[in-house]
PDB file of C-alpha atoms in Angstrom:
ATOM      1  CA  MET A   1     -53.046 -29.318 -76.645  1.00  0.00           C
ATOM      2  CA  LEU A   2     -49.874 -30.973 -77.885  1.00  0.00           C
ATOM      3  CA  LYS A   3     -47.654 -32.555 -75.240  1.00  0.00           C
ATOM      4  CA  LEU A   4     -43.899 -32.367 -75.700  1.00  0.00           C
ATOM      5  CA  TYR A   5     -41.843 -34.858 -73.719  1.00  0.00           C
ATOM      6  CA  ASP A   6     -38.811 -32.751 -73.224  1.00  0.00           C
ATOM      7  CA  TYR A   7     -35.435 -32.314 -71.544  1.00  0.00           C
ATOM      8  CA  TRP A   8     -33.940 -28.887 -71.120  1.00  0.00           C
ATOM      9  CA  ARG A   9     -30.455 -29.727 -72.453  1.00  0.00           C
ATOM     10  CA  SER A  10     -31.434 -32.127 -75.217  1.00  0.00           C
ATOM     11  CA  SER A  11     -30.534 -30.504 -78.522  1.00  0.00           C
ATOM     12  CA  ALA A  12     -33.113 -32.647 -80.337  1.00  0.00           C
ATOM     13  CA  ALA A  13     -35.848 -31.428 -77.993  1.00  0.00           C
ATOM     14  CA  TYR A  14     -34.475 -27.900 -78.370  1.00  0.00           C
ATOM     15  CA  ARG A  15     -35.118 -28.130 -82.126  1.00  0.00           C
ATOM     16  CA  VAL A  16     -38.738 -29.077 -81.595  1.00  0.00           C
ATOM     17  CA  ARG A  17     -39.288 -26.284 -79.066  1.00  0.00           C
ATOM     18  CA  ILE A  18     -37.978 -23.795 -81.621  1.00  0.00           C
ATOM     19  CA  GLY A  19     -40.242 -25.249 -84.296  1.00  0.00           C
ATOM     20  CA  LEU A  20     -43.336 -25.117 -82.099  1.00  0.00           C
ATOM     21  CA  ASN A  21     -42.571 -21.528 -81.155  1.00  0.00           C
ATOM     22  CA  LEU A  22     -41.987 -20.442 -84.754  1.00  0.00           C
ATOM     23  CA  LYS A  23     -45.352 -21.937 -85.682  1.00  0.00           C
ATOM     24  CA  GLY A  24     -47.012 -20.248 -82.702  1.00  0.00           C
ATOM     25  CA  VAL A  25     -48.427 -23.575 -81.519  1.00  0.00           C
ATOM     26  CA  ALA A  26     -49.299 -23.944 -77.846  1.00  0.00           C
ATOM     27  CA  TYR A  27     -47.966 -27.051 -76.144  1.00  0.00           C
ATOM     28  CA  GLU A  28     -47.476 -28.575 -72.721  1.00  0.00           C
ATOM     29  CA  SER A  29     -43.887 -29.384 -71.805  1.00  0.00           C
ATOM     30  CA  ILE A  30     -43.497 -32.606 -69.835  1.00  0.00           C
ATOM     31  CA  PRO A  31     -39.898 -32.924 -68.597  1.00  0.00           C
ATOM     32  CA  VAL A  32     -38.200 -36.317 -68.866  1.00  0.00           C
ATOM     33  CA  ASN A  33     -34.926 -36.313 -66.962  1.00  0.00           C
ATOM     34  CA  ILE A  34     -32.449 -38.160 -69.167  1.00  0.00           C
ATOM     35  CA  GLY A  35     -29.474 -37.077 -67.083  1.00  0.00           C
ATOM     36  CA  PRO A  36     -27.020 -39.593 -65.596  1.00  0.00           C
ATOM     37  CA  GLY A  37     -28.443 -41.215 -62.504  1.00  0.00           C
ATOM     38  CA  ALA A  38     -32.022 -40.290 -63.372  1.00  0.00           C
ATOM     39  CA  GLU A  39     -32.527 -41.838 -66.822  1.00  0.00           C
ATOM     40  CA  GLU A  40     -36.293 -41.512 -66.724  1.00  0.00           C
ATOM     41  CA  GLN A  41     -36.406 -42.265 -70.444  1.00  0.00           C
ATOM     42  CA  MET A  42     -35.449 -45.862 -69.638  1.00  0.00           C
ATOM     43  CA  ARG A  43     -38.323 -46.419 -67.215  1.00  0.00           C
ATOM     44  CA  GLU A  44     -42.086 -46.561 -67.293  1.00  0.00           C
ATOM     45  CA  PRO A  45     -44.283 -44.802 -68.203  1.00  0.00           C
ATOM     46  CA  TYR A  46     -42.049 -43.110 -70.780  1.00  0.00           C
ATOM     47  CA  ARG A  47     -40.543 -46.344 -72.064  1.00  0.00           C
ATOM     48  CA  SER A  48     -43.945 -47.541 -73.279  1.00  0.00           C
ATOM     49  CA  LEU A  49     -44.742 -44.149 -74.763  1.00  0.00           C
ATOM     50  CA  ASN A  50     -41.483 -44.104 -76.741  1.00  0.00           C
ATOM     51  CA  PRO A  51     -39.764 -47.520 -76.945  1.00  0.00           C
ATOM     52  CA  GLN A  52     -36.681 -45.834 -78.433  1.00  0.00           C
ATOM     53  CA  MET A  53     -36.198 -44.339 -74.964  1.00  0.00           C
ATOM     54  CA  ARG A  54     -35.081 -40.975 -76.293  1.00  0.00           C
ATOM     55  CA  VAL A  55     -36.438 -37.459 -76.216  1.00  0.00           C
ATOM     56  CA  PRO A  56     -38.272 -35.704 -77.669  1.00  0.00           C
ATOM     57  CA  ALA A  57     -41.643 -37.259 -78.256  1.00  0.00           C
ATOM     58  CA  LEU A  58     -44.707 -35.286 -79.257  1.00  0.00           C
ATOM     59  CA  GLU A  59     -48.135 -36.497 -78.237  1.00  0.00           C
ATOM     60  CA  THR A  60     -50.832 -35.426 -80.687  1.00  0.00           C
ATOM     61  CA  GLU A  61     -54.515 -36.232 -81.026  1.00  0.00           C
ATOM     62  CA  LYS A  62     -53.540 -38.889 -83.584  1.00  0.00           C
ATOM     63  CA  GLY A  63     -50.819 -40.503 -81.483  1.00  0.00           C
ATOM     64  CA  VAL A  64     -47.184 -40.065 -80.524  1.00  0.00           C
ATOM     65  CA  LEU A  65     -44.468 -38.850 -82.885  1.00  0.00           C
ATOM     66  CA  THR A  66     -40.777 -39.459 -82.255  1.00  0.00           C
ATOM     67  CA  GLN A  67     -37.532 -38.245 -83.888  1.00  0.00           C
ATOM     68  CA  SER A  68     -37.090 -34.474 -83.930  1.00  0.00           C
ATOM     69  CA  LEU A  69     -36.728 -34.075 -87.692  1.00  0.00           C
ATOM     70  CA  SER A  70     -39.849 -36.129 -88.331  1.00  0.00           C
ATOM     71  CA  ILE A  71     -41.732 -34.034 -85.787  1.00  0.00           C
ATOM     72  CA  LEU A  72     -40.562 -30.833 -87.486  1.00  0.00           C
ATOM     73  CA  VAL A  73     -41.731 -32.092 -90.887  1.00  0.00           C
ATOM     74  CA  TRP A  74     -45.135 -32.915 -89.399  1.00  0.00           C
ATOM     75  CA  LEU A  75     -45.372 -29.466 -87.817  1.00  0.00           C
ATOM     76  CA  ASP A  76     -44.487 -27.811 -91.105  1.00  0.00           C
ATOM     77  CA  GLN A  77     -47.055 -29.799 -93.038  1.00  0.00           C
ATOM     78  CA  THR A  78     -49.760 -29.344 -90.405  1.00  0.00           C
ATOM     79  CA  TYR A  79     -49.274 -25.662 -89.589  1.00  0.00           C
ATOM     80  CA  ARG A  80     -48.657 -23.799 -92.838  1.00  0.00           C
ATOM     81  CA  ASP A  81     -47.675 -20.376 -91.479  1.00  0.00           C
ATOM     82  CA  ASN A  82     -43.954 -19.580 -91.221  1.00  0.00           C
ATOM     83  CA  PRO A  83     -42.793 -22.521 -93.371  1.00  0.00           C
ATOM     84  CA  PHE A  84     -39.539 -24.251 -92.438  1.00  0.00           C
ATOM     85  CA  VAL A  85     -38.685 -25.001 -96.084  1.00  0.00           C
ATOM     86  CA  PRO A  86     -39.719 -23.137 -99.239  1.00  0.00           C
ATOM     87  CA  ALA A  87     -41.858 -24.547-102.011  1.00  0.00           C
ATOM     88  CA  ASP A  88     -38.988 -24.455-104.513  1.00  0.00           C
ATOM     89  CA  PRO A  89     -37.533 -27.989-104.690  1.00  0.00           C
ATOM     90  CA  TRP A  90     -33.910 -26.883-105.143  1.00  0.00           C
ATOM     91  CA  GLU A  91     -33.942 -24.413-102.247  1.00  0.00           C
ATOM     92  CA  SER A  92     -35.790 -26.929-100.089  1.00  0.00           C
ATOM     93  CA  ALA A  93     -33.189 -29.600-100.850  1.00  0.00           C
ATOM     94  CA  GLN A  94     -30.339 -27.258 -99.902  1.00  0.00           C
ATOM     95  CA  ILE A  95     -31.947 -26.445 -96.567  1.00  0.00           C
ATOM     96  CA  ARG A  96     -32.584 -30.110 -95.817  1.00  0.00           C
ATOM     97  CA  ALA A  97     -29.000 -31.005 -96.736  1.00  0.00           C
ATOM     98  CA  PHE A  98     -27.708 -28.387 -94.288  1.00  0.00           C
ATOM     99  CA  ALA A  99     -29.998 -29.652 -91.530  1.00  0.00           C
ATOM    100  CA  LEU A 100     -29.184 -33.307 -92.198  1.00  0.00           C
ATOM    101  CA  THR A 101     -25.446 -32.652 -92.026  1.00  0.00           C
ATOM    102  CA  ILE A 102     -26.019 -31.747 -88.395  1.00  0.00           C
ATOM    103  CA  GLY A 103     -28.906 -34.074 -87.642  1.00  0.00           C
ATOM    104  CA  CYS A 104     -27.387 -37.201 -89.226  1.00  0.00           C
ATOM    105  CA  ASP A 105     -23.615 -36.690 -89.384  1.00  0.00           C
ATOM    106  CA  ILE A 106     -22.735 -34.680 -86.256  1.00  0.00           C
ATOM    107  CA  HIS A 107     -25.393 -35.135 -83.609  1.00  0.00           C
ATOM    108  CA  PRO A 108     -25.741 -38.968 -83.572  1.00  0.00           C
ATOM    109  CA  LEU A 109     -22.020 -39.440 -82.988  1.00  0.00           C
ATOM    110  CA  ASN A 110     -22.173 -37.090 -80.003  1.00  0.00           C
ATOM    111  CA  ASN A 111     -25.366 -38.357 -78.437  1.00  0.00           C
ATOM    112  CA  THR A 112     -25.423 -39.147 -74.716  1.00  0.00           C
ATOM    113  CA  SER A 113     -25.683 -42.881 -75.390  1.00  0.00           C
ATOM    114  CA  VAL A 114     -22.535 -42.799 -77.555  1.00  0.00           C
ATOM    115  CA  LEU A 115     -20.542 -40.818 -75.002  1.00  0.00           C
ATOM    116  CA  THR A 116     -21.634 -43.195 -72.248  1.00  0.00           C
ATOM    117  CA  ARG A 117     -20.508 -46.155 -74.357  1.00  0.00           C
ATOM    118  CA  LEU A 118     -17.109 -44.549 -74.905  1.00  0.00           C
ATOM    119  CA  ARG A 119     -16.687 -44.233 -71.150  1.00  0.00           C
ATOM    120  CA  LEU A 120     -17.981 -47.668 -70.144  1.00  0.00           C
ATOM    121  CA  GLU A 121     -16.607 -49.834 -72.954  1.00  0.00           C
ATOM    122  CA  PHE A 122     -13.369 -48.060 -73.856  1.00  0.00           C
ATOM    123  CA  GLY A 123     -12.406 -46.288 -70.640  1.00  0.00           C
ATOM    124  CA  ALA A 124     -12.568 -42.819 -72.169  1.00  0.00           C
ATOM    125  CA  ASN A 125     -12.111 -40.020 -69.652  1.00  0.00           C
ATOM    126  CA  ASP A 126     -13.591 -36.533 -69.875  1.00  0.00           C
ATOM    127  CA  ASP A 127     -10.685 -35.252 -71.985  1.00  0.00           C
ATOM    128  CA  HIS A 128     -11.071 -38.093 -74.477  1.00  0.00           C
ATOM    129  CA  VAL A 129     -14.832 -37.578 -74.676  1.00  0.00           C
ATOM    130  CA  GLY A 130     -14.366 -33.851 -75.205  1.00  0.00           C
ATOM    131  CA  GLU A 131     -11.915 -34.411 -78.043  1.00  0.00           C
ATOM    132  CA  TRP A 132     -14.267 -36.933 -79.652  1.00  0.00           C
ATOM    133  CA  TYR A 133     -17.161 -34.476 -79.386  1.00  0.00           C
ATOM    134  CA  ARG A 134     -15.251 -31.530 -80.824  1.00  0.00           C
ATOM    135  CA  HIS A 135     -13.790 -33.609 -83.668  1.00  0.00           C
ATOM    136  CA  TRP A 136     -17.187 -34.397 -85.185  1.00  0.00           C
ATOM    137  CA  ILE A 137     -18.506 -30.886 -84.663  1.00  0.00           C
ATOM    138  CA  LYS A 138     -15.490 -29.322 -86.366  1.00  0.00           C
ATOM    139  CA  LEU A 139     -15.618 -31.788 -89.259  1.00  0.00           C
ATOM    140  CA  GLY A 140     -19.279 -31.082 -89.985  1.00  0.00           C
ATOM    141  CA  PHE A 141     -19.074 -27.354 -89.332  1.00  0.00           C
ATOM    142  CA  ALA A 142     -16.099 -27.029 -91.708  1.00  0.00           C
ATOM    143  CA  ALA A 143     -18.199 -28.434 -94.545  1.00  0.00           C
ATOM    144  CA  LEU A 144     -21.136 -26.164 -93.753  1.00  0.00           C
ATOM    145  CA  GLU A 145     -18.912 -23.092 -93.447  1.00  0.00           C
ATOM    146  CA  HIS A 146     -17.289 -23.844 -96.808  1.00  0.00           C
ATOM    147  CA  GLN A 147     -20.703 -24.166 -98.435  1.00  0.00           C
ATOM    148  CA  ALA A 148     -21.780 -20.896 -96.817  1.00  0.00           C
ATOM    149  CA  THR A 149     -18.960 -18.971 -98.472  1.00  0.00           C
ATOM    150  CA  GLN A 150     -20.468 -19.843-101.846  1.00  0.00           C
ATOM    151  CA  ARG A 151     -23.749 -18.072-101.045  1.00  0.00           C
ATOM    152  CA  PRO A 152     -24.607 -14.404-100.396  1.00  0.00           C
ATOM    153  CA  GLN A 153     -24.570 -13.237 -96.791  1.00  0.00           C
ATOM    154  CA  THR A 154     -28.018 -13.320 -95.231  1.00  0.00           C
ATOM    155  CA  PRO A 155     -29.401 -12.731 -91.702  1.00  0.00           C
ATOM    156  CA  TYR A 156     -30.454 -16.377 -91.390  1.00  0.00           C
ATOM    157  CA  VAL A 157     -28.852 -19.408 -92.979  1.00  0.00           C
ATOM    158  CA  PHE A 158     -30.979 -19.303 -96.125  1.00  0.00           C
ATOM    159  CA  GLY A 159     -32.477 -15.863 -96.264  1.00  0.00           C
ATOM    160  CA  ASP A 160     -34.362 -13.263 -94.278  1.00  0.00           C
ATOM    161  CA  ALA A 161     -36.420 -15.679 -92.156  1.00  0.00           C
ATOM    162  CA  PRO A 162     -35.506 -18.709 -90.033  1.00  0.00           C
ATOM    163  CA  SER A 163     -35.780 -22.090 -91.712  1.00  0.00           C
ATOM    164  CA  LEU A 164     -35.170 -25.711 -90.818  1.00  0.00           C
ATOM    165  CA  ALA A 165     -31.456 -24.966 -91.145  1.00  0.00           C
ATOM    166  CA  ASP A 166     -31.531 -22.418 -88.312  1.00  0.00           C
ATOM    167  CA  ILE A 167     -33.742 -24.664 -86.194  1.00  0.00           C
ATOM    168  CA  VAL A 168     -31.085 -27.391 -86.323  1.00  0.00           C
ATOM    169  CA  LEU A 169     -28.018 -25.136 -86.257  1.00  0.00           C
ATOM    170  CA  VAL A 170     -28.723 -23.208 -83.060  1.00  0.00           C
ATOM    171  CA  PRO A 171     -28.953 -26.248 -80.736  1.00  0.00           C
ATOM    172  CA  GLN A 172     -25.781 -27.702 -82.242  1.00  0.00           C
ATOM    173  CA  MET A 173     -23.972 -24.411 -81.680  1.00  0.00           C
ATOM    174  CA  ALA A 174     -25.086 -24.574 -78.042  1.00  0.00           C
ATOM    175  CA  ASN A 175     -23.513 -28.026 -77.821  1.00  0.00           C
ATOM    176  CA  ALA A 176     -20.333 -26.725 -79.417  1.00  0.00           C
ATOM    177  CA  ARG A 177     -20.028 -23.942 -76.839  1.00  0.00           C
ATOM    178  CA  ARG A 178     -20.781 -26.343 -74.017  1.00  0.00           C
ATOM    179  CA  PHE A 179     -17.878 -28.562 -75.089  1.00  0.00           C
ATOM    180  CA  LYS A 180     -15.583 -25.549 -75.563  1.00  0.00           C
ATOM    181  CA  THR A 181     -15.222 -25.910 -79.322  1.00  0.00           C
ATOM    182  CA  ASP A 182     -13.161 -23.221 -81.044  1.00  0.00           C
ATOM    183  CA  LEU A 183     -15.709 -21.500 -83.284  1.00  0.00           C
ATOM    184  CA  ALA A 184     -13.322 -18.941 -84.784  1.00  0.00           C
ATOM    185  CA  PRO A 185     -13.003 -20.950 -88.043  1.00  0.00           C
ATOM    186  CA  PHE A 186     -16.779 -20.729 -88.556  1.00  0.00           C
ATOM    187  CA  PRO A 187     -17.690 -17.014 -88.742  1.00  0.00           C
ATOM    188  CA  ARG A 188     -20.774 -17.460 -90.911  1.00  0.00           C
ATOM    189  CA  LEU A 189     -22.233 -20.173 -88.680  1.00  0.00           C
ATOM    190  CA  THR A 190     -21.475 -18.058 -85.624  1.00  0.00           C
ATOM    191  CA  ALA A 191     -23.143 -14.980 -87.107  1.00  0.00           C
ATOM    192  CA  TRP A 192     -26.282 -16.924 -88.045  1.00  0.00           C
ATOM    193  CA  ASP A 193     -26.456 -18.451 -84.591  1.00  0.00           C
ATOM    194  CA  GLU A 194     -26.081 -15.111 -82.848  1.00  0.00           C
ATOM    195  CA  HIS A 195     -28.769 -13.538 -85.022  1.00  0.00           C
ATOM    196  CA  ALA A 196     -31.246 -16.400 -84.583  1.00  0.00           C
ATOM    197  CA  ARG A 197     -30.842 -16.459 -80.805  1.00  0.00           C
ATOM    198  CA  LYS A 198     -32.257 -12.927 -80.666  1.00  0.00           C
ATOM    199  CA  HIS A 199     -35.534 -14.143 -82.207  1.00  0.00           C
ATOM    200  CA  ARG A 200     -38.343 -14.528 -79.690  1.00  0.00           C
ATOM    201  CA  ALA A 201     -39.064 -18.128 -80.695  1.00  0.00           C
ATOM    202  CA  PHE A 202     -35.438 -19.102 -80.125  1.00  0.00           C
ATOM    203  CA  ILE A 203     -35.201 -17.222 -76.825  1.00  0.00           C
ATOM    204  CA  LYS A 204     -38.288 -18.998 -75.491  1.00  0.00           C
ATOM    205  CA  ALA A 205     -36.861 -22.377 -76.572  1.00  0.00           C
ATOM    206  CA  ALA A 206     -33.404 -21.845 -75.066  1.00  0.00           C
ATOM    207  CA  PRO A 207     -32.290 -24.507 -72.563  1.00  0.00           C
ATOM    208  CA  GLU A 208     -31.813 -22.033 -69.723  1.00  0.00           C
ATOM    209  CA  ASN A 209     -35.429 -20.899 -70.085  1.00  0.00           C
ATOM    210  CA  GLN A 210     -37.017 -24.335 -69.568  1.00  0.00           C
ATOM    211  CA  VAL A 211     -38.837 -25.286 -66.375  1.00  0.00           C
ATOM    212  CA  ASP A 212     -36.478 -28.193 -65.689  1.00  0.00           C
ATOM    213  CA  ALA A 213     -33.278 -26.239 -66.407  1.00  0.00           C
ATOM    214  CA  LYS A 214     -30.480 -26.594 -63.920  1.00  0.00           C
ATOM    215  CA  LYS A 215     -29.980 -22.973 -62.949  1.00  0.00           C
TER     216      LYS A 215
END
């Protein structure tokens, strides 16, 4: 069985949980507490398992995979049912571009390590950190919302079934709500998020439904 080194509130781990559930793949969740004061990702044995000291990591029979988007690509290529991207190169590229806008342009700037650095090196308080967080979300979401207006309305981001775009969007929307981002300017993103979160795979993957969730 696959082993997912996980943290309930990590949006990157959230993506992988959604992907595993959409594929119907059984896995064992092994919580790694990356919260302030615990920081288990910095210590052994996890540090040797994943020298990047981040979650998630997926242990397979061939070895350990890191980086959520790389893990999702591996899942999609290994388990062919319920594909995350279509075979058509143009449609596939559009979906990847949507996902990478979040995964490469928004999320890294708002990662825990970045926010900690803002506090320790530049004396940022909670208000400053919140403004920083919301700025990058709103900038990226504005681009995605504008692109969405140029396509027909669909239940999921790119059609009638969830794709890599939905897998990446839903965790980022959770982050946006957590940091009290005004989502009114993004009605299409909000509608897709609300629809996807009713899907069984997304419900099962939700942070509040994980064994290590802080109830």
